[in-house]
Coordinates of C-alpha atoms in Angstrom, one line a residue:
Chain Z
X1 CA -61.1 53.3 -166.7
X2 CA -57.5 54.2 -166.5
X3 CA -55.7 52.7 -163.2
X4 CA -53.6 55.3 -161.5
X5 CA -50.1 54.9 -161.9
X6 CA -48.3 54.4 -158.3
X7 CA -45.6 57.4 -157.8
X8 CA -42.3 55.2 -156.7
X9 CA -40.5 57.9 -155.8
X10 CA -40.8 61.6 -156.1
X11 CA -38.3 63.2 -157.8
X12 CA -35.9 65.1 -155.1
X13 CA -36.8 69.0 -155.4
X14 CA -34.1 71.2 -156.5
X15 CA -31.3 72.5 -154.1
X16 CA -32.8 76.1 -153.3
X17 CA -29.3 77.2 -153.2
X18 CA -27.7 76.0 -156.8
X19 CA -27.6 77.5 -160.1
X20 CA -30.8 78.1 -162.0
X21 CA -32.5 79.1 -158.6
X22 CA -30.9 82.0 -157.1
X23 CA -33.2 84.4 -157.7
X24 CA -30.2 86.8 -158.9
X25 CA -29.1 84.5 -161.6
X26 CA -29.8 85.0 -165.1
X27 CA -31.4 82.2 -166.4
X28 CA -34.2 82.8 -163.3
X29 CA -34.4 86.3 -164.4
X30 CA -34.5 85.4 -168.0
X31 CA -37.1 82.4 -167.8
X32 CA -38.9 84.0 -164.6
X33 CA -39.9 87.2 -164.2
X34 CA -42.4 88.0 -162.1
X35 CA -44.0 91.1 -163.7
X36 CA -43.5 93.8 -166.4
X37 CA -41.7 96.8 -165.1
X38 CA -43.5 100.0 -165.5
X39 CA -43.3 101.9 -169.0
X40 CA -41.0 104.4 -169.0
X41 CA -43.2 106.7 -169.5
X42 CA -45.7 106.0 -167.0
X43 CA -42.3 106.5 -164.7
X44 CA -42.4 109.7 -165.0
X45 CA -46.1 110.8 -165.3
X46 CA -47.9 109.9 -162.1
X47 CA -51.5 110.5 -163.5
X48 CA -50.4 107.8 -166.1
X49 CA -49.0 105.6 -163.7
X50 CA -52.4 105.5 -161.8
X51 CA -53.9 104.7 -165.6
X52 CA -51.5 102.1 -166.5
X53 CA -51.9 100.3 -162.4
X54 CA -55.8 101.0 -162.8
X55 CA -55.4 98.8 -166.3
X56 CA -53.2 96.0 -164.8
X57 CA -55.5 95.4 -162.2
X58 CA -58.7 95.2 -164.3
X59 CA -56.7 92.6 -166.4
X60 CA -55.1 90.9 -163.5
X61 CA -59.0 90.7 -162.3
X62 CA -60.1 88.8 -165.2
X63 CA -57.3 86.8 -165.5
X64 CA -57.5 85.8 -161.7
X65 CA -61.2 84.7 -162.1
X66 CA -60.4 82.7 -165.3
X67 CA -58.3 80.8 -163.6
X68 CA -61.0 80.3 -160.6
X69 CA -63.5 79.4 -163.6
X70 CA -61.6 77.0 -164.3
X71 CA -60.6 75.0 -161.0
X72 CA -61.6 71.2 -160.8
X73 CA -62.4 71.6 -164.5
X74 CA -61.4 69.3 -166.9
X75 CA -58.4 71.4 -168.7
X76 CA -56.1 69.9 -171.9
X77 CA -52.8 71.2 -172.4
X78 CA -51.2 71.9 -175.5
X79 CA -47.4 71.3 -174.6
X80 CA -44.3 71.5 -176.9
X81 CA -44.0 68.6 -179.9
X82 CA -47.7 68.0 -180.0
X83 CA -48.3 66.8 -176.8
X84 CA -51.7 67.4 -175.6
X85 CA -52.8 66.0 -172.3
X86 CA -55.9 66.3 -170.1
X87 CA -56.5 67.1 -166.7
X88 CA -58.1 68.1 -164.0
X89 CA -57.1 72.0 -162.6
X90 CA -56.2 72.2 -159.4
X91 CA -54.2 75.6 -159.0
X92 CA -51.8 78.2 -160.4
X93 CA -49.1 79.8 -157.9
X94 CA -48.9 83.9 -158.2
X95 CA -46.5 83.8 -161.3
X96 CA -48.0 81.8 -163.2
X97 CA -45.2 79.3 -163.4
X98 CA -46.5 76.7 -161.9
X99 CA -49.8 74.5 -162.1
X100 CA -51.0 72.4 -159.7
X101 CA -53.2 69.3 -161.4
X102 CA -54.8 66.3 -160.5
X103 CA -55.5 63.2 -162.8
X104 CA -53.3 64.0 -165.5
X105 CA -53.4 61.5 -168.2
X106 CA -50.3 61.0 -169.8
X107 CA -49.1 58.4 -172.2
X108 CA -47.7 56.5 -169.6
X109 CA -50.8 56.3 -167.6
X110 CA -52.7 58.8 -165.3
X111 CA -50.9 60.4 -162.5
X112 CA -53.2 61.2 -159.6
X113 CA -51.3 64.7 -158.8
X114 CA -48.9 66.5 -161.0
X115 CA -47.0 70.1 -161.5
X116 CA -46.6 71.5 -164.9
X117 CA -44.6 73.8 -165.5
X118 CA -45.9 76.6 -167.4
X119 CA -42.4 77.0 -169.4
X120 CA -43.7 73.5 -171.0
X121 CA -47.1 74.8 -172.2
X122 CA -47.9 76.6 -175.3
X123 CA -51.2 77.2 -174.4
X124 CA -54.8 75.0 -172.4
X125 CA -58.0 75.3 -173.2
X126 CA -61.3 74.6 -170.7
X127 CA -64.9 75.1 -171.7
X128 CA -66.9 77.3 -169.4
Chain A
X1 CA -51.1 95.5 -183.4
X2 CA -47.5 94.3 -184.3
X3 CA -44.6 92.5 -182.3
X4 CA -44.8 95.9 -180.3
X5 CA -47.7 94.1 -178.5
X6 CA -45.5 92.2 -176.0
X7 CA -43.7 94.9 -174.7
X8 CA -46.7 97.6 -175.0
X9 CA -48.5 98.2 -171.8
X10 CA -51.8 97.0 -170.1
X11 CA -53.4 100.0 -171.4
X12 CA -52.8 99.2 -175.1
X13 CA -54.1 95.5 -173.8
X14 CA -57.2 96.8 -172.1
X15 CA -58.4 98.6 -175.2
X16 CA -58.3 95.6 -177.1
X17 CA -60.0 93.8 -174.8
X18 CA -63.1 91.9 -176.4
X19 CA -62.1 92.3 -179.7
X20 CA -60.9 89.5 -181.9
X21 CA -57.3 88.9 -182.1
X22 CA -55.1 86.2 -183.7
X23 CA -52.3 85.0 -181.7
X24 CA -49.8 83.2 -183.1
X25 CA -48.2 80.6 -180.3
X26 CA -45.3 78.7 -180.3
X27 CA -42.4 77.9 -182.7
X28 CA -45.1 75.4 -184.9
X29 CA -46.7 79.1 -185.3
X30 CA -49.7 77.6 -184.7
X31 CA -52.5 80.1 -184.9
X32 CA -55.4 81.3 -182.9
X33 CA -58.1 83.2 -182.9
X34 CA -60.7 84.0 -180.7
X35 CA -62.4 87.0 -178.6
X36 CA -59.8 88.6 -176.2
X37 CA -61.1 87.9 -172.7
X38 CA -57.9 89.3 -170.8
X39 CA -54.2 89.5 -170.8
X40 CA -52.4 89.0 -167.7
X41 CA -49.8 91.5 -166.8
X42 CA -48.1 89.4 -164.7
X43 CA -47.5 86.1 -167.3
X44 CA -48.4 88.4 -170.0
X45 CA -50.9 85.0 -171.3
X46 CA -53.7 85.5 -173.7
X47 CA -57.3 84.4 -172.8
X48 CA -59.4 84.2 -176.1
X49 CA -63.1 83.0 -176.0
X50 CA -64.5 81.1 -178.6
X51 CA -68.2 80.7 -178.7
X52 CA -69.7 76.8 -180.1
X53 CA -73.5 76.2 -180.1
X54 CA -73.2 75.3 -176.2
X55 CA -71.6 77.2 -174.0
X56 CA -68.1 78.9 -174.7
X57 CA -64.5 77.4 -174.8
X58 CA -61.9 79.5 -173.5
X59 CA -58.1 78.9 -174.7
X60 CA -55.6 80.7 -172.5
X61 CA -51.6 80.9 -174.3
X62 CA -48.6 81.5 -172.6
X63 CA -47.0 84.9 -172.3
X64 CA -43.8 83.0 -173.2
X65 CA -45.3 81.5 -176.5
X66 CA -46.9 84.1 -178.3
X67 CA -45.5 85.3 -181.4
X68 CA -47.4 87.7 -183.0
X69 CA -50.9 89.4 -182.3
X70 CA -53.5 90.8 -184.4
X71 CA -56.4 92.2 -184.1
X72 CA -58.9 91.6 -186.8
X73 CA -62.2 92.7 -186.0
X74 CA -64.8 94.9 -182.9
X75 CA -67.0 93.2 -181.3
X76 CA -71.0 93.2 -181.9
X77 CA -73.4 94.4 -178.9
X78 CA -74.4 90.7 -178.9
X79 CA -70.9 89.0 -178.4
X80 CA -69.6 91.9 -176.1
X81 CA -72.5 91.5 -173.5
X82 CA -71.6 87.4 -173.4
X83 CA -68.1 88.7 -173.0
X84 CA -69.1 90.4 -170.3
X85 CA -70.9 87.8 -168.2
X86 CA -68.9 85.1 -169.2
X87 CA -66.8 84.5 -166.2
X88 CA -69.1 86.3 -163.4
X89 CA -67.4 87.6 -159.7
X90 CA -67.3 84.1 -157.6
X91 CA -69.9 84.3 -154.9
X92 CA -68.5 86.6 -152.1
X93 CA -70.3 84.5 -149.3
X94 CA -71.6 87.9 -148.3
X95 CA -75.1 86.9 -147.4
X96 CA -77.2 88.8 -144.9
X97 CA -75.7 89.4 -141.6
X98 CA -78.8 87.0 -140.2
X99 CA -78.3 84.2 -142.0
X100 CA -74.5 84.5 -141.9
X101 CA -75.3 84.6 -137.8
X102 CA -77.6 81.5 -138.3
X103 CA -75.2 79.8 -140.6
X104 CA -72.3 80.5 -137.8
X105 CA -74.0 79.5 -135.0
X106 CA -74.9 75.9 -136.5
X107 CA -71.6 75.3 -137.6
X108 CA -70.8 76.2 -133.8
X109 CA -73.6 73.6 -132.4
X110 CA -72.1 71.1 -134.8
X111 CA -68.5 71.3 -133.9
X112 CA -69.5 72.0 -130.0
X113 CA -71.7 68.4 -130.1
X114 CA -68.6 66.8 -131.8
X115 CA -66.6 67.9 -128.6
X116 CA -64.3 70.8 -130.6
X117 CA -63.2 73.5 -129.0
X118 CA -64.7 76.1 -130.8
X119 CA -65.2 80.2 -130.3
X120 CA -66.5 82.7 -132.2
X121 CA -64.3 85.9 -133.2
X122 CA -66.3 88.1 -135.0
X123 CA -67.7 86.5 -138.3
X124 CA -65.1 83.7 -137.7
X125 CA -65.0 80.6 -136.2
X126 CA -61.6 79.7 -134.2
X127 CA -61.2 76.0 -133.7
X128 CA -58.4 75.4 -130.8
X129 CA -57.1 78.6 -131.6
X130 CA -55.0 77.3 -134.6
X131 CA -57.7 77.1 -138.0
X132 CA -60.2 79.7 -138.6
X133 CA -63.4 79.3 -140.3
X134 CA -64.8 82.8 -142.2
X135 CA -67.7 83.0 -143.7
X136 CA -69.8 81.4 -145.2
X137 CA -68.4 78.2 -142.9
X138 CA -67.9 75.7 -145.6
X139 CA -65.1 72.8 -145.4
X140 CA -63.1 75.2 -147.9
X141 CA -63.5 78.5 -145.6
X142 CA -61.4 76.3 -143.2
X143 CA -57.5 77.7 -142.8
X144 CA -55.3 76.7 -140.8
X145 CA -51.5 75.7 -140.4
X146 CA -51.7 72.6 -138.9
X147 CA -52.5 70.0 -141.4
X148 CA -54.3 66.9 -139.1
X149 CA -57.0 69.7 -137.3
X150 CA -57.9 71.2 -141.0
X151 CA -58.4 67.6 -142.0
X152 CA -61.0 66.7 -139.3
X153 CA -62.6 69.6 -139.2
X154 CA -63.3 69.8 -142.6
X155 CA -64.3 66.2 -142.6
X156 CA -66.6 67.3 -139.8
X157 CA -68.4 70.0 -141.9
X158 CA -68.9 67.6 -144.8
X159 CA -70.9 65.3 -142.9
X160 CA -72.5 68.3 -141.0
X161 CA -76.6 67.5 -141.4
X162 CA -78.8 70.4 -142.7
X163 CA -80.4 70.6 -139.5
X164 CA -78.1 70.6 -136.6
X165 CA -80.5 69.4 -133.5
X166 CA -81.0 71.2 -130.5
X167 CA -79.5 68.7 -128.4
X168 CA -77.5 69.1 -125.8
X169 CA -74.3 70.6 -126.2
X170 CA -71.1 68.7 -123.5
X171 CA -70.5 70.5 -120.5
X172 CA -67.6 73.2 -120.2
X173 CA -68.4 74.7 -123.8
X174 CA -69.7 78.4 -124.3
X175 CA -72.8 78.8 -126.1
X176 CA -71.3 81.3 -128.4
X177 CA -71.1 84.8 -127.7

């Protein structure tokens, strides 16, 4: 069985005030948003609006309880230039731009608890 | 559906639900396919279902990789009603107001014979004051802020025995109530 590798150090977190997370700047916007605007034409049409919310949240719904289908499951992820590792999910924060593992085997050895960012992912699979 | 489909709304992506689509991913343009379980709006990510001869696997892509999606085909009564209790409502802990009581007040014996300070609020638990325990009064039904009392008392409730005994419960604790 794989031995955990010891974390040495955690990496320092990023300065909540420089570039790249103000909220306002544009590479946060462009890489982060947090939600599709509403269609313009829902804008202006309330019974629409009501359609288009009721349709979010049906799909927010499922999406929310495939991820809870899929907490301390074994999950693989399919990351840029073939990587593909496996671990076990832990959570995802509101976004969606973060996820929380454990045991994440890596090439260099398994790290006990990790955060992936979901801008490295293409896609992970789980069975059910 | 075209490009369009990234920038269409959750309506168009609700109708389409439980078809099968192919999603093309990535810059490889690695392909797809599989029975549209959801899309979020939020991370607009793809969750297709792929049925093997056990059980299902579910492959969820990005919003911020797909290409291209395209719907190729409806779904058959037979695969729609799998669809449809594939991933089924997690259990709401909602059991009978009785057996929550029962199920409350053991907890309460427990953590009382342990020498907690507990109370109960309602349906909840309140432990010192500062970590709430709601129904159905397992160690993950535990929330609270401060890190070291969450950690007992959940280690508490793991090692709780099925059947609390009667015994007697330390002076200067309320029986509930």
């Amino acid at each position: 069985m794989a031995t955990p590798v010891p974390v040495l150090r955690l990496p320092k977190g990023p300065d909540p005030n420089s570039r790249g997370f103000d909220p306002n700047s544009p590479r946060f916007i462009a890489l982060c948003r947090t939600s599709i605007p509403t269609s313009a034409a829902a804008e202006s049409d309330p019974q629409q609006l009501q359609e288009e919310q009721h349709a979010r949240s049906v799909l927010r719904e499922s999406f929310l309880r495939c991820l809870l289908a899929m907490s301390n499951k074994k999950v693989r992820f399919h990351m840029h230039e073939k990587v593909n590792v496996e671990a076990t999910f832990g959570a995802s924060d509101i976004d969606v731009l973060n996820f929380q593992v454990s045991d994440l085997h890596t090439p260099i050895g398994v790290q006990k608890e990790a955060l992936i960012r979901s801008q490295d992912v293409i896609s992970f699979t789980f069975d059910v | 559906m075209q490009c369009g489909w990234l920038h269409s709304g959750p309506q168009l992506w609700l109708r389409c639900v439980h078809r099968q689509v192919r999603v093309t991913a990535g810059k490889q343009r690695e392909e797809h396919s599989g029975w549209l379980l959801t899309v979020d709006p939020v991370s607009h990510s793809v969750a297709l279902v792929s049925f093997g001869e056990v059980g299902a696997s579910v492959r969820v892509v990005l919003g911020h990789a797909v290409e291209h999606v395209e719907v190729l085909q409806e779904p058959d009564p037979d695969t729609e009603e799998r669809l449809r209790s594939l991933l089924p409502p997690p259990e709401t802990g909602g059991p009978d107001p009785d057996e929550r009581f029962r199920r409350r007040s053991r907890v309460r014996r427990w953590l009382q014979q342990n020498r907690v300070p507990v109370e109960e609020d309602g349906n909840e638990l309140r432990v010192a004051r500062v970590l709430t325990i709601r129904s159905p009064y397992r160690p993950d039904d535990c929330s609270s802020a401060n890190q070291i009392i969450l950690d007992r008392v959940q280690r508490l409730l793991r090692v709780q025995p099925d059947q609390v005994p009667d015994g007697p419960v330390p002076p200067g604790t309320s029986d509930g109530l």
